[in-house]
mmCIF file of C-alpha atoms in Angstrom:
data_model
loop_
_atom_site.group_PDB
_atom_site.id
_atom_site.type_symbol
_atom_site.label_atom_id
_atom_site.label_comp_id
_atom_site.label_asym_id
_atom_site.label_seq_id
_atom_site.Cartn_x
_atom_site.Cartn_y
_atom_site.Cartn_z
ATOM 1 C CA MET A 1 1.650 -11.754 13.221
ATOM 2 C CA ALA A 2 -1.243 -12.825 15.419
ATOM 3 C CA TYR A 3 -3.099 -9.673 14.369
ATOM 4 C CA ARG A 4 -2.709 -10.655 10.705
ATOM 5 C CA GLN A 5 -4.337 -14.044 11.347
ATOM 6 C CA HIS A 6 -7.082 -12.353 13.384
ATOM 7 C CA LEU A 7 -7.952 -10.204 10.355
ATOM 8 C CA VAL A 8 -8.222 -13.245 8.105
ATOM 9 C CA ASN A 9 -10.427 -15.172 10.529
ATOM 10 C CA ARG A 10 -12.603 -12.180 11.433
ATOM 11 C CA ASP A 11 -14.268 -11.363 8.166
ATOM 12 C CA MET A 12 -14.133 -13.465 5.031
ATOM 13 C CA GLU A 13 -16.444 -10.931 3.385
ATOM 14 C CA ALA A 14 -13.455 -8.616 2.938
ATOM 15 C CA LEU A 15 -10.079 -9.177 1.339
ATOM 16 C CA HIS A 16 -7.482 -8.314 3.954
ATOM 17 C CA LEU A 17 -4.100 -6.838 3.200
ATOM 18 C CA PHE A 18 -1.573 -6.621 6.008
ATOM 19 C CA LEU A 19 1.547 -4.490 5.580
ATOM 20 C CA ASP A 20 4.254 -5.282 8.126
ATOM 21 C CA ARG A 21 6.911 -2.562 8.046
ATOM 22 C CA HIS A 22 10.159 -4.237 9.038
ATOM 23 C CA PHE A 23 12.945 -1.891 7.887
ATOM 24 C CA LYS A 24 12.639 1.772 8.763
ATOM 25 C CA GLY A 25 15.561 3.633 7.264
ATOM 26 C CA PRO A 26 16.423 7.332 6.957
ATOM 27 C CA LYS A 27 15.223 7.535 3.311
ATOM 28 C CA TYR A 28 12.628 4.763 2.914
ATOM 29 C CA THR A 29 10.671 1.997 4.629
ATOM 30 C CA ILE A 30 10.564 -1.642 3.495
ATOM 31 C CA GLY A 31 7.663 -3.902 4.396
ATOM 32 C CA LYS A 32 6.073 -7.228 3.633
ATOM 33 C CA LEU A 33 2.546 -7.351 2.219
ATOM 34 C CA TYR A 34 0.270 -10.266 3.075
ATOM 35 C CA VAL A 35 -3.014 -11.020 1.313
ATOM 36 C CA ASP A 36 -5.518 -12.911 3.463
ATOM 37 C CA GLY A 37 -2.672 -14.059 5.694
ATOM 38 C CA GLU A 38 -0.294 -15.259 2.959
ATOM 39 C CA PHE A 39 2.921 -13.434 2.050
ATOM 40 C CA PHE A 40 2.475 -11.743 -1.326
ATOM 41 C CA CYS A 41 5.335 -9.290 -1.921
ATOM 42 C CA ASP A 42 7.661 -6.658 -0.515
ATOM 43 C CA THR A 43 6.748 -2.983 -0.313
ATOM 44 C CA MET A 44 8.533 0.341 -0.284
ATOM 45 C CA GLU A 45 7.236 3.531 1.289
ATOM 46 C CA ASP A 46 8.619 6.863 2.344
ATOM 47 C CA VAL A 47 10.148 7.399 5.790
ATOM 48 C CA ASP A 48 8.089 6.100 8.736
ATOM 49 C CA ARG A 49 7.862 9.103 11.058
ATOM 50 C CA GLY A 50 5.868 7.256 13.732
ATOM 51 C CA LEU A 51 2.428 8.474 12.634
ATOM 52 C CA THR A 52 -0.682 6.567 13.698
ATOM 53 C CA ALA A 53 -4.288 6.822 12.540
ATOM 54 C CA ASP A 54 -5.439 7.859 16.019
ATOM 55 C CA MET A 55 -3.271 11.019 16.038
ATOM 56 C CA THR A 56 -4.952 14.372 15.479
ATOM 57 C CA GLU A 57 -4.557 16.056 12.104
ATOM 58 C CA SER A 58 -2.391 18.736 13.761
ATOM 59 C CA GLU A 59 -0.095 16.086 15.310
ATOM 60 C CA ILE A 60 0.277 14.452 11.905
ATOM 61 C CA ALA A 61 0.908 17.790 10.186
ATOM 62 C CA SER A 62 3.633 18.647 12.705
ATOM 63 C CA LYS A 63 5.616 15.479 11.812
ATOM 64 C CA LYS A 64 4.743 15.038 8.139
ATOM 65 C CA VAL A 65 7.168 16.029 5.391
ATOM 66 C CA TYR A 66 5.121 16.342 2.203
ATOM 67 C CA GLY A 67 5.934 13.592 -0.312
ATOM 68 C CA LYS A 68 8.519 12.036 2.021
ATOM 69 C CA THR A 69 6.423 10.513 4.809
ATOM 70 C CA ALA A 70 4.836 7.063 5.082
ATOM 71 C CA ILE A 71 1.150 7.113 5.926
ATOM 72 C CA PRO A 72 -0.004 6.603 9.525
ATOM 73 C CA ARG A 73 -0.175 3.052 10.874
ATOM 74 C CA GLY A 74 -3.794 1.922 11.003
ATOM 75 C CA THR A 75 -6.557 0.180 9.084
ATOM 76 C CA TYR A 76 -8.042 1.626 5.902
ATOM 77 C CA SER A 77 -10.517 0.665 3.222
ATOM 78 C CA VAL A 78 -9.182 0.299 -0.308
ATOM 79 C CA THR A 79 -11.203 1.226 -3.385
ATOM 80 C CA LEU A 80 -10.658 0.650 -7.084
ATOM 81 C CA ASN A 81 -13.362 3.156 -8.040
ATOM 82 C CA VAL A 82 -11.265 6.302 -8.473
ATOM 83 C CA LYS A 83 -9.319 6.989 -11.651
ATOM 84 C CA SER A 84 -5.882 8.441 -10.965
ATOM 85 C CA PRO A 85 -5.382 11.705 -12.841
ATOM 86 C CA LYS A 86 -1.610 11.303 -12.445
ATOM 87 C CA TYR A 87 -1.273 7.698 -13.637
ATOM 88 C CA SER A 88 -4.243 7.149 -15.970
ATOM 89 C CA GLN A 89 -2.279 8.314 -19.035
ATOM 90 C CA ARG A 90 0.729 6.053 -18.383
ATOM 91 C CA ALA A 91 1.068 2.977 -20.583
ATOM 92 C CA GLN A 92 1.823 0.559 -17.729
ATOM 93 C CA TYR A 93 -1.654 1.258 -16.295
ATOM 94 C CA SER A 94 -3.610 0.833 -19.547
ATOM 95 C CA PHE A 95 -4.794 -2.631 -18.397
ATOM 96 C CA CYS A 96 -6.738 -1.010 -15.514
ATOM 97 C CA ASP A 97 -7.511 2.287 -17.280
ATOM 98 C CA GLY A 98 -5.808 4.163 -14.427
ATOM 99 C CA PHE A 99 -8.151 2.881 -11.699
ATOM 100 C CA LEU A 100 -5.462 2.193 -9.080
ATOM 101 C CA PRO A 101 -5.982 0.878 -5.543
ATOM 102 C CA ARG A 102 -6.633 3.968 -3.377
ATOM 103 C CA LEU A 103 -6.586 3.994 0.429
ATOM 104 C CA VAL A 104 -9.627 5.743 1.874
ATOM 105 C CA GLY A 105 -9.706 7.921 4.993
ATOM 106 C CA VAL A 106 -5.976 8.280 5.673
ATOM 107 C CA PRO A 107 -5.748 11.147 8.184
ATOM 108 C CA GLY A 108 -3.592 14.029 6.958
ATOM 109 C CA PHE A 109 -3.073 12.429 3.521
ATOM 110 C CA ASP A 110 -5.011 12.414 0.264
ATOM 111 C CA GLY A 111 -4.700 10.326 -2.892
ATOM 112 C CA ILE A 112 -2.667 7.496 -1.354
ATOM 113 C CA LEU A 113 -2.281 4.710 -3.892
ATOM 114 C CA ILE A 114 -0.685 1.315 -4.261
ATOM 115 C CA HIS A 115 1.280 1.477 -7.513
ATOM 116 C CA ILE A 116 4.314 0.600 -9.611
ATOM 117 C CA GLY A 117 7.719 2.021 -8.705
ATOM 118 C CA ASN A 118 11.209 1.004 -7.707
ATOM 119 C CA TYR A 119 12.884 3.711 -5.631
ATOM 120 C CA PRO A 120 12.088 6.053 -2.734
ATOM 121 C CA GLU A 121 11.595 8.993 -5.106
ATOM 122 C CA ASP A 122 8.764 7.019 -6.793
ATOM 123 C CA THR A 123 6.621 6.766 -3.659
ATOM 124 C CA ASP A 124 5.463 10.341 -2.914
ATOM 125 C CA GLY A 125 3.602 8.963 0.128
ATOM 126 C CA CYS A 126 2.209 5.921 -1.696
ATOM 127 C CA ILE A 127 2.937 2.203 -1.387
ATOM 128 C CA LEU A 128 5.130 0.549 -4.019
ATOM 129 C CA VAL A 129 5.001 -3.221 -4.518
ATOM 130 C CA GLY A 130 7.667 -5.589 -5.819
ATOM 131 C CA ARG A 131 10.583 -7.710 -4.662
ATOM 132 C CA ASN A 132 13.222 -6.214 -2.347
ATOM 133 C CA THR A 133 16.171 -7.928 -4.035
ATOM 134 C CA VAL A 134 18.264 -4.730 -4.299
ATOM 135 C CA VAL A 135 19.132 -2.532 -1.313
ATOM 136 C CA GLY A 136 17.010 0.620 -1.429
ATOM 137 C CA ALA A 137 14.628 -0.628 -4.111
ATOM 138 C CA VAL A 138 11.790 -2.960 -5.001
ATOM 139 C CA MET A 139 12.193 -4.732 -8.335
ATOM 140 C CA GLN A 140 9.699 -6.577 -10.569
ATOM 141 C CA SER A 141 7.187 -3.926 -9.593
ATOM 142 C CA THR A 142 5.062 -3.953 -12.748
ATOM 143 C CA GLU A 143 4.626 -7.729 -12.702
ATOM 144 C CA THR A 144 3.913 -7.723 -8.949
ATOM 145 C CA PHE A 145 1.427 -4.863 -9.229
ATOM 146 C CA LYS A 146 -0.505 -6.575 -12.025
ATOM 147 C CA LYS A 147 -0.829 -9.766 -9.951
ATOM 148 C CA LEU A 148 -1.962 -7.805 -6.885
ATOM 149 C CA TYR A 149 -4.398 -5.751 -8.947
ATOM 150 C CA SER A 150 -5.899 -8.943 -10.346
ATOM 151 C CA LEU A 151 -6.601 -10.209 -6.811
ATOM 152 C CA LEU A 152 -8.044 -6.866 -5.712
ATOM 153 C CA LYS A 153 -10.206 -6.562 -8.825
ATOM 154 C CA TYR A 154 -11.557 -10.083 -8.409
ATOM 155 C CA ALA A 155 -12.446 -9.354 -4.764
ATOM 156 C CA SER A 156 -14.066 -6.047 -5.675
ATOM 157 C CA ASP A 157 -16.038 -7.537 -8.580
ATOM 158 C CA SER A 158 -17.187 -10.354 -6.253
ATOM 159 C CA GLY A 159 -18.651 -7.835 -3.819
ATOM 160 C CA ARG A 160 -15.933 -8.244 -1.196
ATOM 161 C CA GLY A 161 -14.611 -5.153 0.475
ATOM 162 C CA ILE A 162 -10.874 -4.578 0.630
ATOM 163 C CA GLN A 163 -9.040 -3.485 3.783
ATOM 164 C CA ILE A 164 -5.403 -2.849 4.541
ATOM 165 C CA HIS A 165 -3.861 -2.829 7.989
ATOM 166 C CA ILE A 166 -0.460 -1.152 8.257
ATOM 167 C CA GLU A 167 1.731 -1.908 11.232
#
C-alpha cells in the first residue's frame, strides 16, 4: 500500500488508479481499485498468470491464454479517446458514446478496456468494475462504471493524465 500512496503524492497532475489484485483463483482474479489513494470499488479480471510489464513479448505469449489471461502487472496510461467498436452500439454505453477507458501500451495485449460486466466470461482480458458481493462475480457494475467514468472524464477534460498501476 505504500506504493499506492507514493503514486498519489508523486504527481497531482495525473489521476492515479491503483489495482491491488488480492484473490487469484483458477478462473478469475478479484482486486480492489483505488482512485488517488482512496478505495473506489472491486474489480474482476481473467486469471493472473504471473505476467509483468517487463517481460518480453515472447515470454508473455508463452504464458498467455487468449481471452482468459489478466494483463501484465505494471503501470499504464489510460485514454478516453478511442471509441470501442465492440461496445459503442450497446445501450449501457450510450452516455459515453462508446468511448471507454482504454489502457495504452500493454505488452502482448491490445484493446484492454475498463468496462461493465459481472462474470469471468465478461472480461476477455479487460477489467470489470463493481462490488464483489457474490462469489465469482462483481455486482452493481453499471452504476460503478458510470461513477468511475465520471471521475476519469472530469480528469481528462481538466487536462490531467490518467495512469493505472496494477499489482
